[in-house]
mmCIF file of C-alpha atoms in Angstrom:
data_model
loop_
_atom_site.group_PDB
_atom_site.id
_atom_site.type_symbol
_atom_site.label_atom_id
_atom_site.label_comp_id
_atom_site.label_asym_id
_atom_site.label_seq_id
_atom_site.Cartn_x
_atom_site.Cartn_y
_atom_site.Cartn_z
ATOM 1 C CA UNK C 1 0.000 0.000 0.000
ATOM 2 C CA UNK C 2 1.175 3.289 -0.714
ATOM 3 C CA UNK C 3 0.189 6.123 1.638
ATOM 4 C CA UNK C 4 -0.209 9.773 0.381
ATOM 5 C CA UNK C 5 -0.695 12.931 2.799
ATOM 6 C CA UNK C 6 -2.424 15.798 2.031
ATOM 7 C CA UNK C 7 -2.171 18.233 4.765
ATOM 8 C CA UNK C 8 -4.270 21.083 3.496
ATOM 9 C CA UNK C 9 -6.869 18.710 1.662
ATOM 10 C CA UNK C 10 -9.049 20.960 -1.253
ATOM 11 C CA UNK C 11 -11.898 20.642 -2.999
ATOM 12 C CA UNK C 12 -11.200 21.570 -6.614
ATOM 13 C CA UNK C 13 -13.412 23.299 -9.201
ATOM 14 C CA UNK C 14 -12.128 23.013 -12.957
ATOM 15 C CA UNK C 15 -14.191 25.742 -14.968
ATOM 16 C CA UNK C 16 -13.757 25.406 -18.669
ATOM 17 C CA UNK C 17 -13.638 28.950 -20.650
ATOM 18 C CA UNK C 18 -13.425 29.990 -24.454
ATOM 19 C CA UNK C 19 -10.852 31.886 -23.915
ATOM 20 C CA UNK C 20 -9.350 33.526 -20.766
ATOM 21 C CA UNK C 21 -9.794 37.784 -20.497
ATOM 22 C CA UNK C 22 -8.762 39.643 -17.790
ATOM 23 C CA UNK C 23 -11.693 42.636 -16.636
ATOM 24 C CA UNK C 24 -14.481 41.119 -18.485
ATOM 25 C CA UNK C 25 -17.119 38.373 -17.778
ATOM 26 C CA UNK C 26 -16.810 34.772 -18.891
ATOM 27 C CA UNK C 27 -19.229 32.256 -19.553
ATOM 28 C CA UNK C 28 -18.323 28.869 -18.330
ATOM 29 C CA UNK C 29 -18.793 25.481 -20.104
ATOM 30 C CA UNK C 30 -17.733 22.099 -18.602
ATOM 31 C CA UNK C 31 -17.585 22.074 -14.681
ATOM 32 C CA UNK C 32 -15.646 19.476 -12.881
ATOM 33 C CA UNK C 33 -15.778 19.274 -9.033
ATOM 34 C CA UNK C 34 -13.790 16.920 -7.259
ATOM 35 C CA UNK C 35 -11.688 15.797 -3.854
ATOM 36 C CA UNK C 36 -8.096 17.484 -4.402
ATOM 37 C CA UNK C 37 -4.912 18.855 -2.956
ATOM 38 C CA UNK C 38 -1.662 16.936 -4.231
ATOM 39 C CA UNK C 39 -1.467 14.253 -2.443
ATOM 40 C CA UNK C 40 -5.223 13.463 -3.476
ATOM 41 C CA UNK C 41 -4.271 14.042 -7.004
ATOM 42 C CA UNK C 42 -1.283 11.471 -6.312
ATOM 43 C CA UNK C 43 -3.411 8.524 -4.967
ATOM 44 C CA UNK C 44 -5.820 9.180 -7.757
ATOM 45 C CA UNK C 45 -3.320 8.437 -10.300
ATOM 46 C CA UNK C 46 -2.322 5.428 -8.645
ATOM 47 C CA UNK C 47 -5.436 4.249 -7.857
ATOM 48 C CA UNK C 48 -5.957 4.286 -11.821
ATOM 49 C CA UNK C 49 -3.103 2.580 -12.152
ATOM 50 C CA UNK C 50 -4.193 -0.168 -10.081
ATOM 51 C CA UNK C 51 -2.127 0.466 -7.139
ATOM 52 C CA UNK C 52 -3.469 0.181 -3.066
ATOM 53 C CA UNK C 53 -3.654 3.409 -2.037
ATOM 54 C CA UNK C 54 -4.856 5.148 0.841
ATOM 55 C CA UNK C 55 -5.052 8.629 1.954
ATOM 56 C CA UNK C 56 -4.703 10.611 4.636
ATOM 57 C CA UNK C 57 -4.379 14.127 5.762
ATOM 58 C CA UNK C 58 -6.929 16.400 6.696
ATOM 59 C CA UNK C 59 -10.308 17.418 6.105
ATOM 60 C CA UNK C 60 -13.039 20.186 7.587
ATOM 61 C CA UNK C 61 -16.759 21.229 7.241
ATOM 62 C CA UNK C 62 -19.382 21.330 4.277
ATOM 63 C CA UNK C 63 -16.044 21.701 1.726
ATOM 64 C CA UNK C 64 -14.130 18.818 3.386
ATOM 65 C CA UNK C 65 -17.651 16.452 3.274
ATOM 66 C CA UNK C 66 -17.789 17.051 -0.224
ATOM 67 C CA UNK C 67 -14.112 15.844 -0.236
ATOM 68 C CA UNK C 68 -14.887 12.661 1.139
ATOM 69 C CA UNK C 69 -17.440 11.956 -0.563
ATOM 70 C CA UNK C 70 -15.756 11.547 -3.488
ATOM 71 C CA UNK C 71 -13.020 9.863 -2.358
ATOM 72 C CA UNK C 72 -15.487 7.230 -1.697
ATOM 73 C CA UNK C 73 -16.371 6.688 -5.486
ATOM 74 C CA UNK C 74 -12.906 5.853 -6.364
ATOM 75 C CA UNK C 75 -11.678 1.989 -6.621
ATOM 76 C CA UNK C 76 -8.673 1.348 -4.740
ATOM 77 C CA UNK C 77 -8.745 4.481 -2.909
ATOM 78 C CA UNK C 78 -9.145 4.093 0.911
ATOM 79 C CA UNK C 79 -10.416 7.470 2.620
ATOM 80 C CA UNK C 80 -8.316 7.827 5.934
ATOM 81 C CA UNK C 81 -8.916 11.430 6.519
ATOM 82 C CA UNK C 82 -8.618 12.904 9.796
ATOM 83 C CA UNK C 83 -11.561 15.361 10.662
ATOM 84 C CA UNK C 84 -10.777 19.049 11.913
ATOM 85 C CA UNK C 85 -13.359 21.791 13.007
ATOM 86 C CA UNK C 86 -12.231 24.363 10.291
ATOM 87 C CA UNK C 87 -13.733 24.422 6.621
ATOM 88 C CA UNK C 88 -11.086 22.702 3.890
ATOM 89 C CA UNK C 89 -10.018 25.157 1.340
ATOM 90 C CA UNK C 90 -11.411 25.361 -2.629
ATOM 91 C CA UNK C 91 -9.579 25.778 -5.514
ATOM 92 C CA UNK C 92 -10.390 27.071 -8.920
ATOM 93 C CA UNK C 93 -8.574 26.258 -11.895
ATOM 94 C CA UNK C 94 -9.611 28.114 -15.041
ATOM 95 C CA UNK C 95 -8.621 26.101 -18.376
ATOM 96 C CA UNK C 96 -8.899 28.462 -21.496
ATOM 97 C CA UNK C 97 -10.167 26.675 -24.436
ATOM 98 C CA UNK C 98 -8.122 28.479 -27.157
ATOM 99 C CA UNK C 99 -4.413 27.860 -25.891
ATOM 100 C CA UNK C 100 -4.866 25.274 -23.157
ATOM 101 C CA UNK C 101 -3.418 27.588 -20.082
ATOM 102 C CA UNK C 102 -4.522 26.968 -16.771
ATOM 103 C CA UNK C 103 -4.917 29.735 -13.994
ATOM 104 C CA UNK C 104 -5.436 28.318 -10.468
ATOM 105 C CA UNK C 105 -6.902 30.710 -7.484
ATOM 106 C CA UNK C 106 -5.702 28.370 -4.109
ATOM 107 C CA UNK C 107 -7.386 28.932 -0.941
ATOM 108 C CA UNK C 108 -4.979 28.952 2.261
ATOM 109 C CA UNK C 109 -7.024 26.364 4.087
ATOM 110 C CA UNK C 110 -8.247 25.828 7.690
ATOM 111 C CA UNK C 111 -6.386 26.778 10.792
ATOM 112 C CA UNK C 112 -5.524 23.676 12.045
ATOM 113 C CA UNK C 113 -4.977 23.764 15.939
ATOM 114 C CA UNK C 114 -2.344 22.371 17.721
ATOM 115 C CA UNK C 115 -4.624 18.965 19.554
ATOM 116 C CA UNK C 116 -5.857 18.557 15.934
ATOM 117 C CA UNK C 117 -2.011 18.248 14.531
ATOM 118 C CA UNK C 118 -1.407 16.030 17.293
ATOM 119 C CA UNK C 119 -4.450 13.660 16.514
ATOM 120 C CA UNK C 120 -3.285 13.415 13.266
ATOM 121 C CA UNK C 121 -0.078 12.450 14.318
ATOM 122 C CA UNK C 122 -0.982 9.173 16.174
ATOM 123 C CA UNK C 123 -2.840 8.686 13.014
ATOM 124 C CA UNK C 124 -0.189 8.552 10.881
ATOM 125 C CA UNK C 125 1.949 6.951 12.854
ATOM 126 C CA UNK C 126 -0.618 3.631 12.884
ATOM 127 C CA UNK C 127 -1.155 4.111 9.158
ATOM 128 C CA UNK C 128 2.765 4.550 8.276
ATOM 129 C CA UNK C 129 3.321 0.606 9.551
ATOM 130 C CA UNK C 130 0.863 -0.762 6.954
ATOM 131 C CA UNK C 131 2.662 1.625 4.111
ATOM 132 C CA UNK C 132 5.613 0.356 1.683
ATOM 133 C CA UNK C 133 5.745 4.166 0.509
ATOM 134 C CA UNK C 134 4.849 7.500 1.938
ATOM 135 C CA UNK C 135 4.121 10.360 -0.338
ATOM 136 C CA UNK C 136 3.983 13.729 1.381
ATOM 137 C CA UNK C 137 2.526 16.434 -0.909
ATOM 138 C CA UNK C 138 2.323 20.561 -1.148
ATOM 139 C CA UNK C 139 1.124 23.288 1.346
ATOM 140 C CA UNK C 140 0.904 23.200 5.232
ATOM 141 C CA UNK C 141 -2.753 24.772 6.018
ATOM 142 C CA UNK C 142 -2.464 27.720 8.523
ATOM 143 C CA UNK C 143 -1.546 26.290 12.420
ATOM 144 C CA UNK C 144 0.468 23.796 11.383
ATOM 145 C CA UNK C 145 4.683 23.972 12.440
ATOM 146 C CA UNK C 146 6.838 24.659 9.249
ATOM 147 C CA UNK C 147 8.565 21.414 10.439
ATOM 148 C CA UNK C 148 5.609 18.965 9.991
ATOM 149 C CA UNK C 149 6.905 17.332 6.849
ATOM 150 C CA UNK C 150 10.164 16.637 9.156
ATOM 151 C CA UNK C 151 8.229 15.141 11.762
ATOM 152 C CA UNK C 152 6.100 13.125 9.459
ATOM 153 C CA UNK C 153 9.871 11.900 7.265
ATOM 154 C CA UNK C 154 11.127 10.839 10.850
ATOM 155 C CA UNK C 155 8.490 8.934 12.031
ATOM 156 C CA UNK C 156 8.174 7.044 8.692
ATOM 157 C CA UNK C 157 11.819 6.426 9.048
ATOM 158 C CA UNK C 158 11.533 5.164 11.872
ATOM 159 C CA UNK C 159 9.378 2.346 10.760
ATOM 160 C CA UNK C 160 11.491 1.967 7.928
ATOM 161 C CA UNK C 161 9.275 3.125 4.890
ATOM 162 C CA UNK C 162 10.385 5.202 2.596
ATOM 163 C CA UNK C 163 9.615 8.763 1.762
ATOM 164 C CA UNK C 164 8.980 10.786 -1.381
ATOM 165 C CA UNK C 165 8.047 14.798 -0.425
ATOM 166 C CA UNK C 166 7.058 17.104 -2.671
ATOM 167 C CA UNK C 167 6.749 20.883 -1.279
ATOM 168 C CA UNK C 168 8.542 24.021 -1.041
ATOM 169 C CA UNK C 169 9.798 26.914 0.951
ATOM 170 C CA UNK C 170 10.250 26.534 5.115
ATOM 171 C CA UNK C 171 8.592 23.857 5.046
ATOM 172 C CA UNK C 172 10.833 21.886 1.902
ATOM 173 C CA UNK C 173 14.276 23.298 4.051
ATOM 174 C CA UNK C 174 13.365 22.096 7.497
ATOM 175 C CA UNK C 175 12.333 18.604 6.139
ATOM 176 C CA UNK C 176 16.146 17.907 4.661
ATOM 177 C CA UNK C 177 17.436 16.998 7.852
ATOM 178 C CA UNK C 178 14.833 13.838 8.798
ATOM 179 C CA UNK C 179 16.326 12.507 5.358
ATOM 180 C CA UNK C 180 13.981 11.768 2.849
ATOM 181 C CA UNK C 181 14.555 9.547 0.171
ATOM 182 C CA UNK C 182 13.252 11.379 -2.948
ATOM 183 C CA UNK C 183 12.429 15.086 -2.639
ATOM 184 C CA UNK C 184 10.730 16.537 -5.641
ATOM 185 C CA UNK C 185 11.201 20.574 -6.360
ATOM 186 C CA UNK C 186 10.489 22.224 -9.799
ATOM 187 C CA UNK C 187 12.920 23.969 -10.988
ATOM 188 C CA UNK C 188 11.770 27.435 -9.609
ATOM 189 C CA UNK C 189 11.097 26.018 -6.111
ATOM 190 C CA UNK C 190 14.633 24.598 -6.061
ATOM 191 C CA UNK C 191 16.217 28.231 -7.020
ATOM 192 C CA UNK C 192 14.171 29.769 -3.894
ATOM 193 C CA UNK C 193 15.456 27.276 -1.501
ATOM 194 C CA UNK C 194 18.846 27.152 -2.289
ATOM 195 C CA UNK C 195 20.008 30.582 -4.232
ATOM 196 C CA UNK C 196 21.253 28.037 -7.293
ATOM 197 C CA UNK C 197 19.845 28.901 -10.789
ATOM 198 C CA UNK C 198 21.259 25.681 -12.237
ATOM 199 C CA UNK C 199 19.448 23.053 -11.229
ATOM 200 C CA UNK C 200 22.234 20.622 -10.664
ATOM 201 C CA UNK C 201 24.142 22.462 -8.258
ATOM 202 C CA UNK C 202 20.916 23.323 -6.541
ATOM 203 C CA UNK C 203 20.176 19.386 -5.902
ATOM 204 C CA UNK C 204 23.391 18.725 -4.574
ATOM 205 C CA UNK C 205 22.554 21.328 -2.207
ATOM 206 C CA UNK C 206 19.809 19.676 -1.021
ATOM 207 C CA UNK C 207 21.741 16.341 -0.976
ATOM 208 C CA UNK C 208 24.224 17.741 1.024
ATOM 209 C CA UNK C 209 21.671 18.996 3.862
ATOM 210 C CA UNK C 210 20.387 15.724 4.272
ATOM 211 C CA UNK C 211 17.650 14.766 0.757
ATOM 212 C CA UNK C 212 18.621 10.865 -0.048
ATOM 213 C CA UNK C 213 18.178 11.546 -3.961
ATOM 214 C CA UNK C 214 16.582 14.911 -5.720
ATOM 215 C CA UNK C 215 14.654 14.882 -8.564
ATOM 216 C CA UNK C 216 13.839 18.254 -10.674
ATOM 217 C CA UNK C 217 10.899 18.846 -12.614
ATOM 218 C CA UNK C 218 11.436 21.668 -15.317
ATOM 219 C CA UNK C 219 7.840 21.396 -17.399
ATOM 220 C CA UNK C 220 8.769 20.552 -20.760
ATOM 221 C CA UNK C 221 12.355 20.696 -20.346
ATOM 222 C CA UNK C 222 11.711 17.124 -18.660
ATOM 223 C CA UNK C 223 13.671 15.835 -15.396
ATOM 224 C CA UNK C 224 16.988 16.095 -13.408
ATOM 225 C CA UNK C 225 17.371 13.467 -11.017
ATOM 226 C CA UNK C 226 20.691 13.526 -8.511
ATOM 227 C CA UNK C 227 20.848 10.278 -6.506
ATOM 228 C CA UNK C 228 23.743 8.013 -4.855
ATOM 229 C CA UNK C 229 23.545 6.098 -8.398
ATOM 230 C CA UNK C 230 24.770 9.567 -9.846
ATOM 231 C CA UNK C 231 22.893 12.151 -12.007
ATOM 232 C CA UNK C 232 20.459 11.701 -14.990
ATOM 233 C CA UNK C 233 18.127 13.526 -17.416
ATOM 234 C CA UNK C 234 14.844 12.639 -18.841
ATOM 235 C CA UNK C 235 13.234 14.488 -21.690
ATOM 236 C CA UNK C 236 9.645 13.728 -23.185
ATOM 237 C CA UNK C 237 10.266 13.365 -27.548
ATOM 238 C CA UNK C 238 8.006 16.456 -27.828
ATOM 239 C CA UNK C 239 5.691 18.869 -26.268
ATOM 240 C CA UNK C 240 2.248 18.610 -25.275
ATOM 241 C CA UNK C 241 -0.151 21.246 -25.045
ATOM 242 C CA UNK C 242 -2.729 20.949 -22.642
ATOM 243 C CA UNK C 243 -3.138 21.497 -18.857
ATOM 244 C CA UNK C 244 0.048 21.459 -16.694
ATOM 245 C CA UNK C 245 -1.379 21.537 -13.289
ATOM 246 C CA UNK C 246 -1.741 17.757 -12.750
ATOM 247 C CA UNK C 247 1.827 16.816 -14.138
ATOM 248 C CA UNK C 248 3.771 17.184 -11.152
ATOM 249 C CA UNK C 249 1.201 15.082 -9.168
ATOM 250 C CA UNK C 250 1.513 11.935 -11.692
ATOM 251 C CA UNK C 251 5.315 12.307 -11.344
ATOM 252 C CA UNK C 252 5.133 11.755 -7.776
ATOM 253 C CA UNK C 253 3.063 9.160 -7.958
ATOM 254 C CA UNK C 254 5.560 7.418 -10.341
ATOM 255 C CA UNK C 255 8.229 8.060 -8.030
ATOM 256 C CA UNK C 256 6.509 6.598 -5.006
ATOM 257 C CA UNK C 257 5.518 3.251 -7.362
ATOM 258 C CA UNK C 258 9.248 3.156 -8.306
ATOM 259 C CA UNK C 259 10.214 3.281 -5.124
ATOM 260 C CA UNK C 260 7.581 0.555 -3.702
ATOM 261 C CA UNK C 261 9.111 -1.489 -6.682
ATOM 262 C CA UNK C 262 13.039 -1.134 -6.373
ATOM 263 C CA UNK C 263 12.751 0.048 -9.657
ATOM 264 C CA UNK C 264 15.809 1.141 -11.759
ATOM 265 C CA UNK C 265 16.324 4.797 -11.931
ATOM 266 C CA UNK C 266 16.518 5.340 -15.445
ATOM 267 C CA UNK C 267 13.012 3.215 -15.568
ATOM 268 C CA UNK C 268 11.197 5.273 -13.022
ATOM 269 C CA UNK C 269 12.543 8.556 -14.627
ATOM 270 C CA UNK C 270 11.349 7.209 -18.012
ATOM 271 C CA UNK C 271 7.866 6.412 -16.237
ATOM 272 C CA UNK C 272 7.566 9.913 -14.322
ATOM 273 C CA UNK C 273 8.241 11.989 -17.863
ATOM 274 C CA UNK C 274 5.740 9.765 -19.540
ATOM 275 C CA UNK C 275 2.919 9.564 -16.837
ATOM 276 C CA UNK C 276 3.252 13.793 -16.577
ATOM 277 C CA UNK C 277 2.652 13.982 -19.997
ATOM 278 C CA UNK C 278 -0.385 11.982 -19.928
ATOM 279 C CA UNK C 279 -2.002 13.966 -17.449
ATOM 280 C CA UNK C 280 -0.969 17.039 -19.577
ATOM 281 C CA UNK C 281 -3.302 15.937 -21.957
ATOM 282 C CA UNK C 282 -5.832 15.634 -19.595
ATOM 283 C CA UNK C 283 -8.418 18.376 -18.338
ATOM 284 C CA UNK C 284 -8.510 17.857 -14.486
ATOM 285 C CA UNK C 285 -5.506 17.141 -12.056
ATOM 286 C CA UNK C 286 -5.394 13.843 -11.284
ATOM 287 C CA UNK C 287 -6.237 11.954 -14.524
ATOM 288 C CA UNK C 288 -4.400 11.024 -17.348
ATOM 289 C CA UNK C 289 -4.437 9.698 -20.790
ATOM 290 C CA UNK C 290 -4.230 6.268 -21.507
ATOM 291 C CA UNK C 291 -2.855 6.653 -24.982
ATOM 292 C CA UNK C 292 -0.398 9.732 -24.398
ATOM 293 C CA UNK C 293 1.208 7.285 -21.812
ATOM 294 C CA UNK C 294 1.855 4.713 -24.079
ATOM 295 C CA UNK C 295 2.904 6.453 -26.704
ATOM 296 C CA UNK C 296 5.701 8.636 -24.540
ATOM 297 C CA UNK C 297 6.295 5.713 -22.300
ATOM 298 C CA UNK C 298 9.393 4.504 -24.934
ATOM 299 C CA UNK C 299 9.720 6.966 -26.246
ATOM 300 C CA UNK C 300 11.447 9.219 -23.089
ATOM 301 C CA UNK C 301 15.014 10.070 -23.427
ATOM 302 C CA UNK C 302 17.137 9.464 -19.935
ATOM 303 C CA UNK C 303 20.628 10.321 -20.705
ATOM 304 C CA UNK C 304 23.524 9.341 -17.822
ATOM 305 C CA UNK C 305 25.284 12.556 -16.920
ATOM 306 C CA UNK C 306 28.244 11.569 -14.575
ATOM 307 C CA UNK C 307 29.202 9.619 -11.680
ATOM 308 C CA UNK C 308 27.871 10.057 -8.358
ATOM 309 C CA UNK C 309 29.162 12.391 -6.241
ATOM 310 C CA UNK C 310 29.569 11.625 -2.182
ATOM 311 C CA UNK C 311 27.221 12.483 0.712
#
């Protein structure tokens, strides 16, 4: 079973437009509503995929029903939310019809108070024993220490699961030190946290305070993964238009089924560049194409850089 957290859970609205204009009124066309936040978006792709999955994290009021409810309707999903009092956040992506472009408005989510982190704690740490991979996704909602994800990482470490975290800022920085095994940045998030603009030197910054392996999403330009096996590159044979916003999602759920497998690195990299382009080509975060898969899927570049460097 893999286990994904969502800390700041969401329920997301996808409006479809014509075409996107800023100070003017839009008529909408397709409506999707549906349980989100990453780590949602992660179990759902490997839930399609035919993986055990189960999630956790955290869930409030009318918004964080709603939530649940869906999470219901999906096979192979298992619902192990923990309740809170406040209301979950919304988001609202906007998909323009004409050039494919997403724009996402992200609520901050509830405050979360400090008896509510702590039931959710003992939570985790009975769901964490049944896991063979823990995926730790995105934003901390208001209340919660910048150090969660750290806590979380060392508690799963504990129990000897692996970790893949995907999040940013504080909360990214103070998670290095409980060691997880794959942290995930784009390319942008890894220039905030560590002051590198190239994206190698940037990794091995994160290597050196305490990430097991780093891999780097740059949209389009593909991957950079640095890991004890050394450093690699994987680039999709062309480019996709369509919605971005569920691509990093799918390649952290590839990561975390590499890692449940012992897969190769060049084979999971290969996987993660295919599996984001397929949900590129899909509409709503947390789908993707069937067909885009397999036709990217050998068709991914992964090119060996140079040796490993020590940590």
């Amino acid at each position: 079973m893999i286990l994904t957290v969502t800390l700041n859970a969401a329920l997301d609205v996808t409006y479809g437009v014509d075409s996107l204009r800023p100070r003017t009124s839009h008529r909408v066309g397709a409506v999707d509503r549906r349980a989100g936040g990453k780590g949602v978006d992660v179990a759902r792709v490997l839930a399609g995929r035919g993986r055990a999955v189960t999630v956790t994290g955290l869930a409030g009021g009318p918004a964080g029903a709603l939530v649940r409810e869906d999470l219901r309707a999906v096979r192979g999903l298992r619902d192990a939310l923990v309740p809170v009092s406040g209301e979950s956040r919304r988001t609202v992506t906007v998909v323009s019809g004409d050039d494919g472009d997403a724009t996402v408005f992200n609520e901050r989510g509830p405050q979360v108070s400090p008896s509510e982190w702590r039931a959710f704690a003992g939570r985790f740490a009975e769901l964490v024993r049944e896991a063979s991979v823990v995926a730790l996704c995105r934003s901390l909602p208001p209340g919660l220490p910048s150090d969660a994800y750290a806590q979380l990482v060392a508690r799963a470490a504990e129990t000897g699961v692996p970790t893949v975290l995907d999040t940013s800022g504080v909360p990214l920085l103070d998670a290095l030190g409980a060691r997880a095994d794959v942290v995930k940045p784009n390319a942008a998030e890894l220039a905030s946290a560590t002051g590198c603009e190239d994206a190698g030197a940037g990794a091995e910054r994160l290597r050196g305070l305490g990430a097991r392996s780093v891999v780097v999403s740059s949209g389009p330009g593909g991957l950079l993964a640095v890991t004890p096996e050394g450093r690699r590159r994987a680039v999709p044979p062309e480019r996709l238009a369509g919605n971005p916003t569920g691509a990093g999602d799918a390649c952290v759920a590839a990561l975390a089924a590499g890692l449940a497998d012992g897969a190769h690195w060049g084979d999971v990299l290969s996987d993660a560049v295919a599996l984001s382009a397929a949900a590129v080509a899909c509409p709503v975060a947390g789908d993707v194409d069937a067909a885009t898969y397999e036709r990217f899927r050998t068709t991914v570049t992964v090119e060996d850089l140079h040796a490993p460097q020590p940590h």
